[in-house]
Coordinates of C-alpha atoms in Angstrom, one line a residue:
Chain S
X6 CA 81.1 109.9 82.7
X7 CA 83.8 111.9 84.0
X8 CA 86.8 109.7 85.3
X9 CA 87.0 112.0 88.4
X10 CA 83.8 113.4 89.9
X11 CA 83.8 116.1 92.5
X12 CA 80.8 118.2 93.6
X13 CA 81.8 121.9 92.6
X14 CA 80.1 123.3 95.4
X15 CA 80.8 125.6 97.3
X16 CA 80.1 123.7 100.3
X17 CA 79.6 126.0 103.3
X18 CA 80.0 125.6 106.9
X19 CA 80.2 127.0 110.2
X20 CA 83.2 126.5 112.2
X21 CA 83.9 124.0 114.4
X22 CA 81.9 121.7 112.3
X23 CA 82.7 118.3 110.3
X24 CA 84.1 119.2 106.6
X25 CA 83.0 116.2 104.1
X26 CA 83.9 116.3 100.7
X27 CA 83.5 113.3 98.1
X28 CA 84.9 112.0 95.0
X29 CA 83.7 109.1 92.9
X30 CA 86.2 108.1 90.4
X31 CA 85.3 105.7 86.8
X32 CA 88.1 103.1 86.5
X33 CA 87.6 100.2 89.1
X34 CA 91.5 99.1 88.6
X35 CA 92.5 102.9 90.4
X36 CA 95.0 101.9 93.3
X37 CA 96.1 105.3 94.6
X38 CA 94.0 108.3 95.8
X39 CA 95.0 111.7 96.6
X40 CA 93.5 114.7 98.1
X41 CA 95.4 118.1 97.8
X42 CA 94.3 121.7 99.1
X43 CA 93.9 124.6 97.4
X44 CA 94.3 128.2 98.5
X45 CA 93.2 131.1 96.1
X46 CA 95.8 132.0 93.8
X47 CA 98.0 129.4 95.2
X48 CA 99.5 126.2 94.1
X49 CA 97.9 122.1 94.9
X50 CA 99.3 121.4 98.2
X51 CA 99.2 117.3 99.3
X52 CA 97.2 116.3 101.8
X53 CA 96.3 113.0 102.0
X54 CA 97.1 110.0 100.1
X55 CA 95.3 106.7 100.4
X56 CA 95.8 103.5 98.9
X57 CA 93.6 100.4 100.5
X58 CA 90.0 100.0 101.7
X59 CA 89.2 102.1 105.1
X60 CA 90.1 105.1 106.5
X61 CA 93.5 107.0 107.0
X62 CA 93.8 109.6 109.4
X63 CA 96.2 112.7 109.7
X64 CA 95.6 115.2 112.7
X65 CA 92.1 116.7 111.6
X66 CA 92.0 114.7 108.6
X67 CA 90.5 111.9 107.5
X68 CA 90.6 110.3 104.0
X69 CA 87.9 107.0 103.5
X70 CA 88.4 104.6 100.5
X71 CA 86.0 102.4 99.4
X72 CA 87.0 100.9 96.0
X73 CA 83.7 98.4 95.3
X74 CA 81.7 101.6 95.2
X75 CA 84.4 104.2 93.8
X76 CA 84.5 106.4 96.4
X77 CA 87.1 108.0 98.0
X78 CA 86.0 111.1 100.8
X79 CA 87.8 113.7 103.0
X80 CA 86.7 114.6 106.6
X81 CA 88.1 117.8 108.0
X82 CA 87.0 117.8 111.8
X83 CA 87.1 120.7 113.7
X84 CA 86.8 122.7 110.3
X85 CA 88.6 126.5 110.4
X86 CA 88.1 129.4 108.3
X87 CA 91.9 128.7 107.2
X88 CA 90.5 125.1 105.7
X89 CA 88.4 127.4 103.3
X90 CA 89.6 126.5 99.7
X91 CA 89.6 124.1 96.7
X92 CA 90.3 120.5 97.7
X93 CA 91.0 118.7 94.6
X94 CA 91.0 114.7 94.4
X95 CA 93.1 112.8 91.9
X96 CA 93.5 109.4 91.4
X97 CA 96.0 107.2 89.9
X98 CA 94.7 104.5 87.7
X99 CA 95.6 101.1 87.0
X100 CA 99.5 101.3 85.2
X101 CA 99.9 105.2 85.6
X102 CA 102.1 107.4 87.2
X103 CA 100.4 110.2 86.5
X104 CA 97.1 111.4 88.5
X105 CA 93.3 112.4 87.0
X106 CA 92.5 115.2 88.9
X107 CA 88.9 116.2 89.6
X108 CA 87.5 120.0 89.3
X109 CA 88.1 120.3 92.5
X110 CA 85.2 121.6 95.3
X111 CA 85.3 125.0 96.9
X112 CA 84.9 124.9 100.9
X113 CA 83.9 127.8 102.7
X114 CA 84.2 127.6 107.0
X115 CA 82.0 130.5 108.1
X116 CA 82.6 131.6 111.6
Chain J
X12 CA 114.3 119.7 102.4
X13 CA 114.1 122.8 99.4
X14 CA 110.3 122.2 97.3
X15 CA 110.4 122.8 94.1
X16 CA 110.6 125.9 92.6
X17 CA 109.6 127.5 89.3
X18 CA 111.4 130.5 87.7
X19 CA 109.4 133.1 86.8
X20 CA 106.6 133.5 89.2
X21 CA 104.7 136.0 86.7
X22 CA 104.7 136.6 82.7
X23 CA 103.3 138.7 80.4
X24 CA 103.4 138.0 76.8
X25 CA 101.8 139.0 73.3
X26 CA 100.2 136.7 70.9
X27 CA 102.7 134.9 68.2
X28 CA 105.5 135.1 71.0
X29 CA 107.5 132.3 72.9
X30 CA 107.9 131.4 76.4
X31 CA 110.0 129.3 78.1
X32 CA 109.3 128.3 82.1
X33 CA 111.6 126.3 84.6
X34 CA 111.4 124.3 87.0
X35 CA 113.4 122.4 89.6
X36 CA 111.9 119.9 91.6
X37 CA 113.2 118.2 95.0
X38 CA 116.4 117.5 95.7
X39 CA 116.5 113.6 94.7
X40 CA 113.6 113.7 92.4
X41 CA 113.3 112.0 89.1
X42 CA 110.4 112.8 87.6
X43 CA 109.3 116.5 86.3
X44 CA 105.3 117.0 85.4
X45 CA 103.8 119.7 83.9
X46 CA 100.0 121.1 84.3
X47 CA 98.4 123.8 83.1
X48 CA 95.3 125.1 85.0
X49 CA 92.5 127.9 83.7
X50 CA 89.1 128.3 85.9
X51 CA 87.1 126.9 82.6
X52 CA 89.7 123.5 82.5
X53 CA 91.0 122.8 85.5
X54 CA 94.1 120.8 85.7
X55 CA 95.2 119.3 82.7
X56 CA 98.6 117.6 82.4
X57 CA 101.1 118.6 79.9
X58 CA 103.9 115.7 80.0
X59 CA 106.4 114.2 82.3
X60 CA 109.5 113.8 82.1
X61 CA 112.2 111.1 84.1
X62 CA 115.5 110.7 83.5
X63 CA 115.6 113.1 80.8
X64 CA 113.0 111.6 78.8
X65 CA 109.4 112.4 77.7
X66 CA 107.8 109.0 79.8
X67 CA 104.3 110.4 79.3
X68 CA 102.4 113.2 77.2
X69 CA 99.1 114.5 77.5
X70 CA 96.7 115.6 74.9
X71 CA 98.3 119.4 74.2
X72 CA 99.5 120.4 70.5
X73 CA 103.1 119.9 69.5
X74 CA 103.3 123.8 70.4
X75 CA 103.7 122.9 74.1
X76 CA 107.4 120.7 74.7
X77 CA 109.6 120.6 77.3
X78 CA 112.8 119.1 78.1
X79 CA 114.6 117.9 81.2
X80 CA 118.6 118.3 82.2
X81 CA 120.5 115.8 83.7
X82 CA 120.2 117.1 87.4
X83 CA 116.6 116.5 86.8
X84 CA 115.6 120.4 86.1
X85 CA 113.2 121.3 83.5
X86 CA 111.6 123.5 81.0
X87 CA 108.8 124.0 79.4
X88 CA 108.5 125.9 76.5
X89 CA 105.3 127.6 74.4
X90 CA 105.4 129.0 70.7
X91 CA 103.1 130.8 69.0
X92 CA 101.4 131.7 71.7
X93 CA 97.8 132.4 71.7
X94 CA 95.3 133.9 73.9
X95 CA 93.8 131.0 75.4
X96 CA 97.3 130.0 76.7
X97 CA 96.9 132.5 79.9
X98 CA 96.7 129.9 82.4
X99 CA 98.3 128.9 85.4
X100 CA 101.3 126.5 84.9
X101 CA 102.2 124.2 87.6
X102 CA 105.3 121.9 87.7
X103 CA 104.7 118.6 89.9
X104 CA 107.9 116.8 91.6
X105 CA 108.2 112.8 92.0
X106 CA 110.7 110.5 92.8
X107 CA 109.0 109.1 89.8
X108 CA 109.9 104.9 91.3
X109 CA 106.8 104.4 93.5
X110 CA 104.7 103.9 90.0
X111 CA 101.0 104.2 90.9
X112 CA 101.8 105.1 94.1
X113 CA 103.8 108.5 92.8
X114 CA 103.3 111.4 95.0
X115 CA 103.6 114.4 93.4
X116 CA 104.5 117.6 95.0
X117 CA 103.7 120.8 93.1
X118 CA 105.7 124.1 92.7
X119 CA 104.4 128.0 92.7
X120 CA 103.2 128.0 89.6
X121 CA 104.0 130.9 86.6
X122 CA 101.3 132.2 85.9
X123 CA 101.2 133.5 82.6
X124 CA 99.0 136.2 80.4
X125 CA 99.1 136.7 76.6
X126 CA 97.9 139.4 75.6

């Protein structure tokens, strides 16, 4: 099992439309999530960190943590064709100061 | 607040030569980490470095090392260079204090070809 899971997708939708993109993550004792976006070409920019249980919201984002079943997910409402691009999740685990990222999964916003 | 830059943007190198890539993170920041990204890999972390020492290594051969000044710039450096070491290098900032909670901000990138 991969320590950090993402779909690869690409997941595709039309504009104006809810964005969700998931991550599910190995080691229980994680305590920090991040999501950062990437643009073609470009470097990880952050997004979104989360830490406890719930939801965390940020203008059109929203990042939902649910550590008993390893989860973390990002909700992009109002999804634009500028969202299109790689969203990468990482996550700290237990002791480390350094992030697992995931592979990362392509969005596409159609309009 | 200036982000972190990395000097060069773009290299191009033949196989056997060496490369060295810097980076300065933000103003305040302790903690220098280094990535290298390919489509077939994705991110994979290099080392960091805080307070001028090597606090954490990933799983790259001794050919890879890097160092890091005392106003918290650093470089990397690659010998021998060999094909497969095209990639996208990324240099992540941190105050490098918040332990698990470190939030890394990344640089550019150099992106790098050997040919």
């Amino acid at each position: 099992q991969k320590e950090v899971e993402q779909n690869s997708g690409p997941l595709s939708v039309p504009e104006g439309a809810i964005a969700s993109l998931n991550c599910t993550y190995s080691d229980r004792g994680s305590q920090s999530f991040f999501w950062y976006r990437q643009y073609s070409g470009k470097s990880p920019e952050l997004i979104m960190s989360i830490y406890s249980n719930g939801d965390k919201e940020d203008g059109r984002f929203t990042a939902q943590l649910n550590k008993a079943s390893q989860y973390v997910s990002l909700l992009i409402r109002d999804s634009q064709p500028s969202d299109s691009a790689t969203y990468l999740c990482a996550v700290n685990k237990r002791g480390s100061y350094i992030p697992t990222f995931g592979r990362g999964t392509s969005l596409i916003v159609h309009p | 607040k200036a982000g972190v830059t990395q000097t060069p943007r773009y290299l191009i190198k033949t196989r056997g030569q060496q490369v060295t890539l810097s980076c300065s993170p933000i103003s305040g920041h302790r903690s220098v980490s280094w990535y290298q990204q390919t489509p077939g890999q994705g991110l994979q972390f290099l080392f960091e470095y805080f307070s001028e020492t090597q606090r954490n290594k990933g799983n790259f051969p001794g050919r890879f090392s890097g160092r890091q000044f005392s106003n918290s710039r650093s470089e990397m450096n690659v010998s021998t260079l060999e094909l497969g070491d095209s990639a996208l290098y990324l240099c992540a900032s941190s105050s490098g204090w918040a332990g698990e909670y470190n939030e890394q901000f990344f640089g550019p990138g150099t992106r790098l070809t050997v040919l």
